[in-house]
Short mmCIF file of C-alpha atoms in Angstrom, two decimals:
data_model
loop_
_atom_site.label_atom_id
_atom_site.label_comp_id
_atom_site.label_asym_id
_atom_site.label_seq_id
_atom_site.Cartn_x
_atom_site.Cartn_y
_atom_site.Cartn_z
CA MET A 1 140.19 229.92 -13.96
CA GLY A 2 140.69 226.27 -13.17
CA GLY A 3 140.64 227.03 -9.44
CA THR A 4 137.43 229.05 -9.75
CA GLN A 5 135.78 226.28 -11.69
CA SER A 6 136.82 223.80 -9.03
CA GLU A 7 135.32 226.02 -6.35
CA GLU A 8 132.09 226.23 -8.33
CA GLU A 9 132.05 222.47 -8.69
CA GLU A 10 132.66 222.13 -5.01
CA ARG A 11 129.83 224.56 -4.24
CA ALA A 12 127.50 222.65 -6.56
CA GLU A 13 128.45 219.40 -4.85
CA VAL A 14 127.73 220.87 -1.40
CA LEU A 15 124.38 222.17 -2.59
CA ALA A 16 123.53 218.77 -4.04
CA THR A 17 124.43 217.12 -0.73
CA ALA A 18 122.33 219.72 1.11
CA ARG A 19 119.35 218.77 -1.07
CA ASP A 20 119.99 215.07 -0.42
CA VAL A 21 120.29 215.72 3.31
CA ALA A 22 116.97 217.56 3.29
CA VAL A 23 115.24 214.64 1.53
CA MET A 24 116.79 212.02 3.83
CA ALA A 25 115.98 214.10 6.92
CA ARG A 26 112.32 214.32 5.87
CA GLN A 27 112.23 210.53 5.58
CA VAL A 28 113.09 210.19 9.29
CA ASP A 29 111.11 213.23 10.42
CA LEU A 30 114.22 215.18 11.39
CA VAL A 31 114.44 218.94 10.98
CA ILE A 32 118.04 220.05 10.55
CA SER A 33 118.52 223.68 11.52
CA GLU A 34 120.81 226.08 9.70
CA ASP A 35 123.28 225.84 12.60
CA CYS A 36 123.61 222.09 12.17
CA LEU A 37 123.51 221.87 8.38
CA PRO A 38 127.21 222.50 7.55
CA GLY A 39 128.34 219.86 10.06
CA VAL A 40 125.73 217.35 8.89
CA ILE A 41 126.72 217.92 5.25
CA PHE A 42 130.40 217.44 6.11
CA ASN A 43 129.68 214.20 7.96
CA THR A 44 127.33 212.96 5.24
CA GLU A 45 130.10 213.47 2.65
CA LEU A 46 132.51 211.62 4.94
CA LEU A 47 130.11 208.72 5.34
CA ARG A 48 129.53 208.61 1.58
CA GLY A 49 133.22 207.91 1.16
CA TYR A 50 132.93 204.99 3.56
CA VAL A 51 129.74 203.76 1.87
CA GLY A 52 131.67 203.73 -1.42
CA LEU A 53 134.41 201.61 0.15
CA VAL A 54 131.97 199.12 1.69
CA ASP A 55 129.88 198.85 -1.46
CA GLY A 56 133.04 198.33 -3.51
CA LEU A 57 133.63 194.86 -2.10
CA VAL A 58 131.64 192.16 -3.88
CA LEU A 59 130.57 189.61 -1.29
CA PRO A 60 129.24 186.12 -1.96
CA ASP A 61 125.44 185.85 -1.80
CA ASP A 62 125.65 183.48 1.15
CA CYS A 63 127.59 186.00 3.26
CA GLU A 64 124.96 187.03 5.79
CA PRO A 65 124.89 190.22 7.87
CA ALA A 66 126.68 189.77 11.19
CA PHE A 67 123.81 190.94 13.36
CA GLY A 68 124.31 189.91 16.95
CA TYR A 69 120.81 188.64 17.76
CA VAL A 70 120.82 185.07 19.05
CA PRO A 71 117.33 183.79 19.97
CA MET B 1 153.60 202.74 49.64
CA THR B 2 152.43 202.30 46.12
CA LEU B 3 148.96 202.77 44.70
CA ARG B 4 149.08 199.43 42.87
CA ALA B 5 145.74 197.70 43.32
CA ALA B 6 147.25 194.34 44.23
CA THR B 7 149.51 195.84 46.89
CA LEU B 8 146.79 198.04 48.34
CA ALA B 9 144.37 195.14 48.65
CA SER B 10 147.01 192.95 50.22
CA ASN B 11 148.00 195.63 52.75
CA ILE B 12 144.38 196.24 53.69
CA ARG B 13 143.52 192.54 53.98
CA PHE B 14 146.49 191.92 56.26
CA GLY B 15 145.81 194.94 58.46
CA LEU B 16 148.84 196.98 57.39
CA ARG B 17 146.55 199.78 56.30
CA LYS B 18 142.94 200.79 56.86
CA ALA B 19 140.60 201.00 53.88
CA ARG B 20 139.36 204.33 55.26
CA ASP B 21 142.91 205.74 55.20
CA VAL B 22 143.32 204.64 51.56
CA ILE B 23 139.99 206.14 50.50
CA GLU B 24 140.56 209.42 52.38
CA THR B 25 143.99 209.74 50.76
CA THR B 26 142.59 208.92 47.33
CA LEU B 27 139.77 211.46 47.64
CA HIS B 28 142.28 214.09 48.77
CA THR B 29 144.55 213.25 45.83
CA LEU B 30 141.66 213.55 43.39
CA GLU B 31 140.58 216.87 44.89
CA THR B 32 144.06 218.37 44.78
CA HIS B 33 145.63 216.82 41.65
CA ASP B 34 142.71 216.47 39.26
CA PRO B 35 142.11 220.16 38.48
CA ALA B 36 145.31 220.01 36.39
CA TYR B 37 143.95 217.16 34.25
CA GLY B 38 140.16 217.28 34.27
CA CYS B 39 139.55 213.54 34.69
CA VAL B 40 136.87 213.63 37.39
CA THR B 41 133.26 214.67 36.80
CA ARG B 42 131.90 213.68 40.23
CA LEU B 43 133.40 212.43 43.48
CA LEU B 44 131.50 209.73 45.34
CA SER B 45 133.01 210.67 48.71
CA GLU B 46 130.18 209.80 51.09
CA ARG B 47 129.52 206.39 49.56
CA ALA B 48 133.24 205.60 49.30
CA LEU B 49 133.97 206.40 52.94
CA ARG B 50 130.96 204.37 54.06
CA ALA B 51 132.16 201.40 52.00
CA ALA B 52 135.68 201.74 53.41
CA ASP B 53 134.33 201.62 56.97
CA THR B 54 132.36 198.48 56.07
CA ILE B 55 135.51 196.82 54.69
CA ASP B 56 137.49 197.74 57.80
CA ALA B 57 134.73 196.38 60.05
CA ARG B 58 134.59 193.11 58.13
CA ILE B 59 138.34 192.68 58.41
CA ALA B 60 138.15 193.40 62.13
CA ASP B 61 135.47 190.70 62.42
CA GLY B 62 137.58 188.21 60.45
CA GLU B 63 135.12 188.08 57.54
CA PRO B 64 136.29 187.59 53.93
CA VAL B 65 136.57 190.84 51.95
CA GLY B 66 137.57 189.86 48.41
CA PRO B 67 140.69 190.19 46.27
CA LEU B 68 140.22 193.93 45.71
CA ALA B 69 139.49 194.84 49.33
CA GLY B 70 139.53 198.61 49.76
CA VAL B 71 140.89 199.31 46.26
CA PRO B 72 139.52 202.63 44.93
CA PHE B 73 138.34 202.73 41.34
CA GLY B 74 136.72 205.23 38.98
CA VAL B 75 134.17 204.68 36.25
CA LYS B 76 133.67 206.37 32.91
CA ASP B 77 130.55 208.47 33.27
CA LEU B 78 128.41 206.01 31.32
CA PHE B 79 128.37 203.26 33.98
CA ASP B 80 125.35 203.37 36.27
CA VAL B 81 126.22 204.27 39.84
CA GLU B 82 123.36 203.83 42.28
CA GLY B 83 121.76 207.08 43.34
CA ILE B 84 123.17 209.40 40.67
CA VAL B 85 122.22 210.21 37.08
CA THR B 86 124.34 208.57 34.38
CA THR B 87 125.35 211.47 32.12
CA ALA B 88 127.22 209.63 29.33
CA GLY B 89 129.28 212.81 29.13
CA SER B 90 126.28 214.89 28.14
CA THR B 91 123.82 217.30 29.71
CA VAL B 92 121.03 215.88 27.57
CA LEU B 93 120.31 213.09 30.07
CA ARG B 94 120.45 215.21 33.21
CA GLU B 95 116.70 215.00 33.80
CA ASN B 96 116.81 211.20 33.82
CA ALA B 97 116.09 209.44 37.09
CA PRO B 98 119.13 208.46 39.18
CA ALA B 99 120.32 204.89 38.65
CA VAL B 100 118.53 202.45 40.95
CA GLN B 101 121.53 200.13 41.11
CA ASP B 102 125.15 199.98 40.00
CA ALA B 103 126.02 198.61 36.56
CA ALA B 104 126.58 194.84 36.60
CA VAL B 105 130.39 195.04 36.39
CA VAL B 106 130.47 197.73 39.09
CA ARG B 107 128.46 195.37 41.32
CA ARG B 108 130.99 192.61 40.63
CA LEU B 109 133.93 194.87 41.51
CA VAL B 110 132.18 196.00 44.69
CA ALA B 111 131.53 192.35 45.57
CA ALA B 112 135.29 191.81 45.20
CA GLY B 113 135.89 194.56 47.76
CA ALA B 114 136.67 197.47 45.41
CA ILE B 115 135.24 200.92 46.17
CA PRO B 116 133.97 203.35 43.50
CA VAL B 117 135.24 206.85 44.25
CA ALA B 118 134.58 208.95 41.14
CA THR B 119 132.92 209.22 37.76
CA LEU B 120 135.28 210.16 34.95
CA ASN B 121 135.23 212.40 31.88
CA MET B 122 134.61 211.18 28.33
CA ASP B 123 133.65 212.38 24.87
CA GLU B 124 129.93 213.09 24.78
CA PHE B 125 128.07 209.78 24.31
CA ALA B 126 131.48 208.14 23.74
CA TYR B 127 131.59 209.50 20.17
CA GLY B 128 135.19 210.67 19.79
CA PHE B 129 138.87 209.90 20.31
CA ALA B 130 139.85 213.09 22.14
CA THR B 131 137.88 213.61 25.40
CA GLU B 132 137.23 217.19 24.38
CA ASN B 133 133.84 217.62 25.97
CA ALA B 134 131.79 220.79 25.41
CA HIS B 135 130.01 220.32 28.75
CA TYR B 136 132.67 218.96 31.11
CA GLY B 137 135.90 220.24 29.55
CA THR B 138 138.96 218.65 27.96
CA THR B 139 140.86 215.95 29.81
CA ARG B 140 144.58 216.70 29.65
CA ASN B 141 147.28 214.09 29.26
CA PRO B 142 149.21 213.71 32.55
CA ARG B 143 152.40 212.95 30.55
CA ASP B 144 152.14 216.43 29.01
CA PRO B 145 149.08 218.51 29.93
CA GLU B 146 149.35 220.42 26.64
CA ARG B 147 148.41 217.20 24.84
CA LEU B 148 145.24 215.19 24.36
CA ALA B 149 144.55 212.26 26.65
CA GLY B 150 142.72 210.49 23.83
CA GLY B 151 139.19 209.21 24.06
CA SER B 152 136.54 208.50 24.50
CA SER B 153 137.55 207.00 27.89
CA GLY B 154 140.12 209.78 28.39
CA GLY B 155 139.29 210.50 32.03
CA SER B 156 139.73 206.82 32.88
CA ALA B 157 143.14 206.51 31.19
CA ALA B 158 144.45 209.84 32.46
CA ALA B 159 143.40 209.17 36.08
CA VAL B 160 145.57 206.02 36.05
CA ALA B 161 148.46 207.72 34.22
CA ALA B 162 148.45 210.55 36.77
CA GLY B 163 148.72 208.02 39.59
CA MET B 164 145.41 209.17 41.04
CA LEU B 165 143.62 205.81 40.73
CA PRO B 166 144.99 202.26 40.40
CA LEU B 167 142.00 200.95 38.47
CA THR B 168 139.34 202.54 36.26
CA LEU B 169 136.63 201.38 33.88
CA GLY B 170 136.05 202.47 30.30
CA SER B 171 134.19 201.43 27.20
CA ASP B 172 135.56 200.62 23.76
CA THR B 173 133.33 200.78 20.70
CA ASN B 174 135.93 201.73 18.08
CA GLY B 175 139.05 202.14 20.20
CA SER B 176 137.91 204.19 23.19
CA ILE B 177 139.99 202.13 25.62
CA ARG B 178 142.92 201.40 23.31
CA VAL B 179 143.52 204.95 22.03
CA PRO B 180 143.63 206.75 25.42
CA ALA B 181 145.59 203.87 27.00
CA SER B 182 148.18 204.31 24.25
CA LEU B 183 148.39 208.10 24.48
CA CYS B 184 148.51 208.12 28.29
CA GLY B 185 150.91 205.18 28.68
CA VAL B 186 148.72 202.81 30.69
CA TRP B 187 147.34 199.30 30.23
CA GLY B 188 143.81 198.71 28.97
CA LEU B 189 141.74 195.75 27.84
CA ARG B 190 139.02 195.47 25.24
CA PRO B 191 137.70 191.99 26.09
CA THR B 192 136.05 189.61 23.66
CA GLN B 193 132.85 191.16 22.28
CA GLY B 194 129.99 190.11 24.54
CA ARG B 195 132.10 188.62 27.33
CA LEU B 196 131.33 191.25 29.98
CA PRO B 197 127.73 192.24 30.76
CA LEU B 198 126.62 195.66 29.52
CA GLN B 199 123.70 195.94 31.95
CA GLY B 200 123.75 199.47 33.36
CA VAL B 201 126.16 200.81 30.73
CA TYR B 202 124.81 203.62 28.55
CA PRO B 203 124.95 202.33 24.96
CA PHE B 204 126.53 203.89 21.89
CA ALA B 205 126.69 201.38 19.02
CA ALA B 206 125.34 198.08 20.30
CA SER B 207 127.11 195.96 17.67
CA PHE B 208 130.54 197.02 18.98
CA ASP B 209 130.03 198.27 22.54
CA THR B 210 132.50 196.61 24.89
CA ILE B 211 133.67 197.54 28.38
CA GLY B 212 136.98 196.94 30.10
CA PRO B 213 139.51 198.06 32.71
CA PHE B 214 142.54 200.39 32.76
CA ALA B 215 145.46 199.94 35.16
CA GLY B 216 149.08 200.95 35.67
CA THR B 217 150.38 197.39 35.50
CA VAL B 218 149.25 194.30 33.63
CA GLY B 219 148.87 192.48 36.96
CA ASP B 220 146.36 195.05 38.21
CA LEU B 221 144.58 194.96 34.87
CA LYS B 222 144.18 191.19 35.15
CA LEU B 223 142.94 191.50 38.73
CA GLY B 224 140.34 194.05 37.67
CA PHE B 225 139.22 192.05 34.65
CA GLU B 226 138.83 188.82 36.60
CA ALA B 227 136.60 190.59 39.13
CA MET B 228 134.55 192.12 36.31
CA ASP B 229 134.33 188.78 34.50
CA GLY B 230 133.25 186.83 37.56
CA LYS B 231 134.13 183.48 35.96
CA ALA B 232 136.76 180.90 36.82
CA ARG B 233 140.15 181.91 35.51
CA GLY B 234 141.38 180.10 32.41
CA GLU B 235 144.76 178.47 32.30
CA ALA B 236 147.58 180.74 31.12
CA PRO B 237 149.43 179.37 28.10
CA ASP B 238 153.17 178.80 27.82
CA VAL B 239 154.25 182.16 26.38
CA GLY B 240 157.32 180.63 24.73
CA ALA B 241 155.14 178.29 22.70
CA LEU B 242 152.86 180.96 21.29
CA ARG B 243 152.93 181.65 17.56
CA VAL B 244 153.31 185.43 17.28
CA ALA B 245 153.06 187.60 14.18
CA ARG B 246 153.07 191.31 13.54
CA LEU B 247 150.32 192.95 11.49
CA ASP B 248 151.79 194.64 8.44
CA GLY B 249 150.39 196.59 5.50
CA TRP B 250 147.77 199.04 6.83
CA PHE B 251 149.23 198.64 10.33
CA GLY B 252 152.81 199.32 9.24
CA ARG B 253 152.32 202.75 7.70
CA ASP B 254 152.98 206.22 9.08
CA LEU B 255 154.47 204.92 12.33
CA ALA B 256 156.58 207.09 14.63
CA PRO B 257 160.18 205.74 14.73
CA GLY B 258 159.84 204.83 18.40
CA LEU B 259 156.86 202.63 17.58
CA VAL B 260 158.76 200.76 14.88
CA ASP B 261 161.58 200.20 17.34
CA GLY B 262 159.17 199.02 20.05
CA LEU B 263 157.38 196.61 17.71
CA ASP B 264 160.77 195.24 16.63
CA ARG B 265 161.69 194.63 20.27
CA ILE B 266 158.45 192.75 20.91
CA MET B 267 159.03 190.52 17.89
CA ALA B 268 162.66 189.98 18.92
CA PHE B 269 161.45 188.83 22.35
CA PHE B 270 159.42 186.11 20.63
CA SER B 271 162.22 185.40 18.13
CA SER B 272 159.64 185.87 15.39
CA THR B 273 159.89 187.67 12.08
CA LYS B 274 156.42 186.62 10.91
CA THR B 275 154.13 189.24 9.48
CA VAL B 276 150.47 189.02 8.51
CA GLU B 277 148.57 191.33 6.20
CA LEU B 278 144.81 191.36 6.84
CA PRO B 279 142.59 191.78 3.77
CA GLU B 280 140.56 194.90 2.99
CA VAL B 281 141.44 196.80 6.14
CA ALA B 282 140.29 200.17 4.76
CA ARG B 283 136.88 198.65 3.99
CA ALA B 284 136.76 197.05 7.44
CA ARG B 285 137.35 200.44 8.99
CA ALA B 286 134.68 201.95 6.73
CA ALA B 287 132.21 199.27 7.84
CA ALA B 288 132.95 200.09 11.49
CA PHE B 289 132.33 203.79 10.75
CA ILE B 290 128.99 203.06 9.06
CA ILE B 291 127.66 200.66 11.70
CA THR B 292 128.69 203.02 14.49
CA ALA B 293 127.22 206.12 12.85
CA SER B 294 123.93 204.42 11.99
CA GLU B 295 123.41 202.74 15.38
CA GLY B 296 124.43 205.89 17.28
CA GLY B 297 122.24 208.01 15.03
CA ASN B 298 119.25 205.73 15.48
CA LEU B 299 119.72 205.67 19.26
CA HIS B 300 119.64 209.46 19.50
CA LEU B 301 117.17 210.28 16.73
CA PRO B 302 114.15 210.76 19.03
CA ARG B 303 116.07 213.35 21.06
CA LEU B 304 117.72 214.94 18.01
CA ARG B 305 114.24 215.73 16.66
CA HIS B 306 113.48 217.99 19.64
CA ARG B 307 116.66 218.74 21.61
CA ALA B 308 119.44 218.82 19.03
CA MET B 309 120.91 222.10 20.25
CA GLU B 310 121.60 220.61 23.70
CA TYR B 311 124.21 218.27 22.21
CA ASP B 312 127.91 218.99 21.74
CA PRO B 313 127.87 220.29 18.14
CA ALA B 314 130.55 217.85 16.96
CA THR B 315 128.64 214.87 18.38
CA ARG B 316 125.26 216.13 17.19
CA ASP B 317 126.25 216.61 13.55
CA ARG B 318 127.81 213.15 13.33
CA LEU B 319 124.80 211.51 14.97
CA MET B 320 122.44 213.33 12.61
CA ALA B 321 124.42 212.23 9.55
CA GLY B 322 124.42 208.68 10.89
CA ALA B 323 120.65 208.73 11.39
CA LEU B 324 120.22 209.58 7.69
CA LEU B 325 122.14 206.59 6.35
CA PRO B 326 120.00 204.32 4.16
CA ALA B 327 119.61 200.64 5.00
CA SER B 328 121.61 199.09 2.18
CA PRO B 329 125.12 200.21 3.15
CA ILE B 330 124.41 199.37 6.79
CA ILE B 331 123.47 195.81 5.85
CA GLN B 332 126.45 195.61 3.49
CA ALA B 333 128.70 196.73 6.38
CA HIS B 334 127.29 193.93 8.56
CA ARG B 335 127.90 191.42 5.77
CA LEU B 336 131.46 192.71 5.43
CA ARG B 337 131.84 192.24 9.17
CA ASN B 338 130.94 188.59 8.81
CA TRP B 339 133.41 188.21 5.93
CA PHE B 340 136.20 189.96 7.88
CA ARG B 341 135.58 187.84 10.98
CA THR B 342 135.97 184.69 8.88
CA HIS B 343 139.34 185.92 7.63
CA MET B 344 140.46 186.77 11.16
CA HIS B 345 139.64 183.22 12.28
CA GLU B 346 141.65 181.88 9.34
CA VAL B 347 144.64 183.95 10.48
CA PHE B 348 144.32 182.55 14.00
CA ARG B 349 144.49 178.99 12.69
CA ASP B 350 148.22 179.61 12.13
CA HIS B 351 148.87 182.17 14.87
CA ASP B 352 148.03 182.68 18.55
CA ILE B 353 148.94 186.34 19.00
CA LEU B 354 149.00 189.30 16.63
CA ILE B 355 150.83 192.54 17.39
CA ALA B 356 149.89 195.95 15.97
CA PRO B 357 150.35 199.61 16.88
CA SER B 358 147.48 201.37 18.67
CA THR B 359 148.03 204.81 17.12
CA VAL B 360 150.48 206.22 14.59
CA GLY B 361 152.42 208.13 17.25
CA PRO B 362 152.25 209.94 20.59
CA ALA B 363 149.48 212.20 21.87
CA PRO B 364 148.77 215.23 19.63
CA ARG B 365 148.91 218.71 21.10
CA ILE B 366 145.53 220.11 22.21
CA ASP B 367 146.16 223.32 20.24
CA GLN B 368 147.26 221.37 17.13
CA PRO B 369 145.06 218.28 17.13
CA MET B 370 146.46 216.78 13.94
CA ILE B 371 148.24 213.53 13.06
CA THR B 372 150.07 212.51 9.88
CA VAL B 373 148.45 209.77 7.81
CA GLY B 374 149.64 208.92 4.30
CA GLY B 375 151.93 211.95 4.37
CA LYS B 376 149.00 214.29 5.02
CA SER B 377 148.11 216.16 8.17
CA VAL B 378 144.60 215.08 9.19
CA SER B 379 142.26 215.63 12.14
CA ALA B 380 143.34 213.64 15.19
CA ARG B 381 139.80 213.49 16.51
CA ALA B 382 138.60 211.67 13.39
CA ASN B 383 141.69 209.56 12.71
CA LEU B 384 143.19 208.44 16.02
CA GLY B 385 141.25 205.20 15.57
CA LEU B 386 143.05 204.36 12.33
CA PHE B 387 144.49 201.12 13.76
CA THR B 388 141.81 200.31 16.34
CA GLN B 389 138.61 200.64 14.27
CA PRO B 390 139.30 197.86 11.76
CA LEU B 391 139.98 195.39 14.58
CA THR B 392 136.79 196.48 16.33
CA LEU B 393 134.91 194.88 13.47
CA ALA B 394 136.10 191.39 14.39
CA GLY B 395 135.33 191.63 18.12
CA PHE B 396 138.46 189.71 19.19
CA PRO B 397 140.02 190.51 22.60
CA ILE B 398 142.77 193.13 22.51
CA LEU B 399 145.26 194.17 25.17
CA ALA B 400 146.34 197.81 24.91
CA ALA B 401 149.90 197.90 26.20
CA PRO B 402 152.32 200.80 26.71
CA LEU B 403 155.83 200.42 25.35
CA ALA B 404 158.51 200.84 28.00
CA PRO B 405 160.10 204.30 27.74
CA ASP B 406 163.47 202.90 26.68
CA ALA B 407 161.90 200.45 24.28
CA GLY B 408 159.91 202.84 22.20
CA GLY B 409 159.78 206.44 23.36
CA ALA B 410 159.17 209.08 20.76
CA GLY B 411 162.15 211.15 19.64
CA GLY B 412 162.76 214.89 19.28
CA ALA B 413 160.12 217.23 20.69
CA GLU B 414 157.98 214.24 21.53
CA ALA B 415 160.69 212.48 23.54
CA GLY B 416 159.38 210.77 26.63
CA LEU B 417 155.79 210.57 25.49
CA PRO B 418 154.17 207.16 25.65
CA LEU B 419 153.44 204.94 22.66
CA GLY B 420 151.18 201.92 22.70
CA VAL B 421 150.57 198.63 20.95
CA GLN B 422 147.62 196.28 20.51
CA ILE B 423 148.09 192.61 21.36
CA ILE B 424 145.31 190.55 19.80
CA ALA B 425 144.20 187.01 20.63
CA ALA B 426 141.42 184.68 19.49
CA PRO B 427 137.98 185.10 21.12
CA GLY B 428 137.97 184.07 24.79
CA GLN B 429 141.77 184.01 25.07
CA GLU B 430 142.19 186.93 27.48
CA GLN B 431 144.50 184.82 29.68
CA ALA B 432 146.94 184.52 26.77
CA LEU B 433 146.96 188.31 26.49
CA PHE B 434 147.73 188.72 30.19
CA ALA B 435 150.48 186.10 29.99
CA VAL B 436 152.09 187.82 27.01
CA GLY B 437 151.76 191.25 28.65
CA ALA B 438 153.31 190.01 31.89
CA ALA B 439 156.24 188.34 30.09
CA LEU B 440 156.97 191.49 28.08
CA GLU B 441 156.60 193.65 31.19
CA ARG B 442 159.10 191.46 33.06
CA ALA B 443 161.47 191.71 30.11
CA GLY B 444 161.30 195.51 30.22
CA VAL B 445 159.75 195.78 26.77
CA LEU B 446 156.29 196.89 27.92
CA GLY B 447 155.12 199.03 30.85
CA TYR B 448 155.30 202.76 31.46
CA PRO B 449 155.69 204.12 35.01
CA VAL B 450 152.67 205.97 36.37
CA ARG B 451 153.35 209.43 37.74
CA GLY B 452 154.39 210.53 41.22
CA ALA B 453 150.98 210.63 42.83
CA THR B 454 151.31 206.88 43.30
CA GLU B 455 152.57 207.56 46.81
CA GLY B 456 149.55 206.96 48.88
#
């Protein structure tokens, strides 16, 4: 039963990500076709893991972004 | 006769060999040997032969011809070559106008006498570590054609490893020079971020995009870099006086036994037992992932809106996910980059050279593209940059060097396959990297012989 529940949780998580992807895609005027959706969901989940890692480091307020623009 | 760039140029300059003969032989070698490896996407035969005749005529007239006179070279298919369309490993750009001039570094190499002979295969838009390209095929590793060449500059590394070209150009955003150099057993250089001009190079992630050479020896690599750099050469340091340390922690895990042995030999050469553990390496790698995905996604978003199905599916889905990233984590990743760079500079206050592995082990099989990380089998395509991506974030110059076969070959079924290391210096210290590479090559610790097609 535990395994089934885990699968259901996993399915729910994928559906939630699919909804998030749809919202984010609308924000940048991108239509993601059915063919692309599984791959985009997979990569979005992957990136979320990296976002969690990056957000997990508390940086001092005076640590500026390292953008490369030099006027 | 060897296909070493330095020897070829010397023989041509002194009249021992005609540039035309070298170029004809090289084109024939590429035509006959490359089908086994899939490095070449286009031959530039007509232009190359014309350039060779010009070099020969100049020599006959006693005019100067440059340090790379008559040396054939290939370029990853994202460098502009006058008169042809730059594909960036995709078919999406095929309706673009042909390049009106060569990329800046190609112009510099041509000015030094070198002759472009071919464009070379890559992962689509440089987004990958495998050179498995849905449009142009998979580049096979000349050390074992059943294995990946690595990517994204796989065609460039494999062409040198196969002995088909003495010098090639690649790009390195997250490890695209260092990973294939390591898996193919050749030398490569990711120069200091921003040192070489990117004019005429198709972009991927502007924050990290860097270009550099591949070669079969460190001497040829230096020759190629100096022509690409176009500046006065810096003074080489006294190698014996350099403070050398090995990167530990993140960079000491999951290593093939041959790599551990090779790293030990390098440290023994320097009589150093120093190790350094960089802070927050997993987060540094995550920041590199986020910046790359978001910048690549943004770059391609206009085309993804209308022509998504023309992309390689693996590239497309990653670019789409990157284009959806919100601003906050992207800015946080750039702040983390600043923080990490500060720590790297602190490390270099007490050290001159850092040593690290390039990959966890030898080239994965094409039919089983997996590597072991943390005891788990994971996708090679996504994880071959485990050791290169975090260092990308800092933008310091890195020499990708092959361990000598006796110094660090893999064991068992992977015996004889190349393994590679990263040699890292402070920004602008490329000459220190070449000096270290040359000393270790002379000592028999670094350097992997290129294959039989070197006979030219």
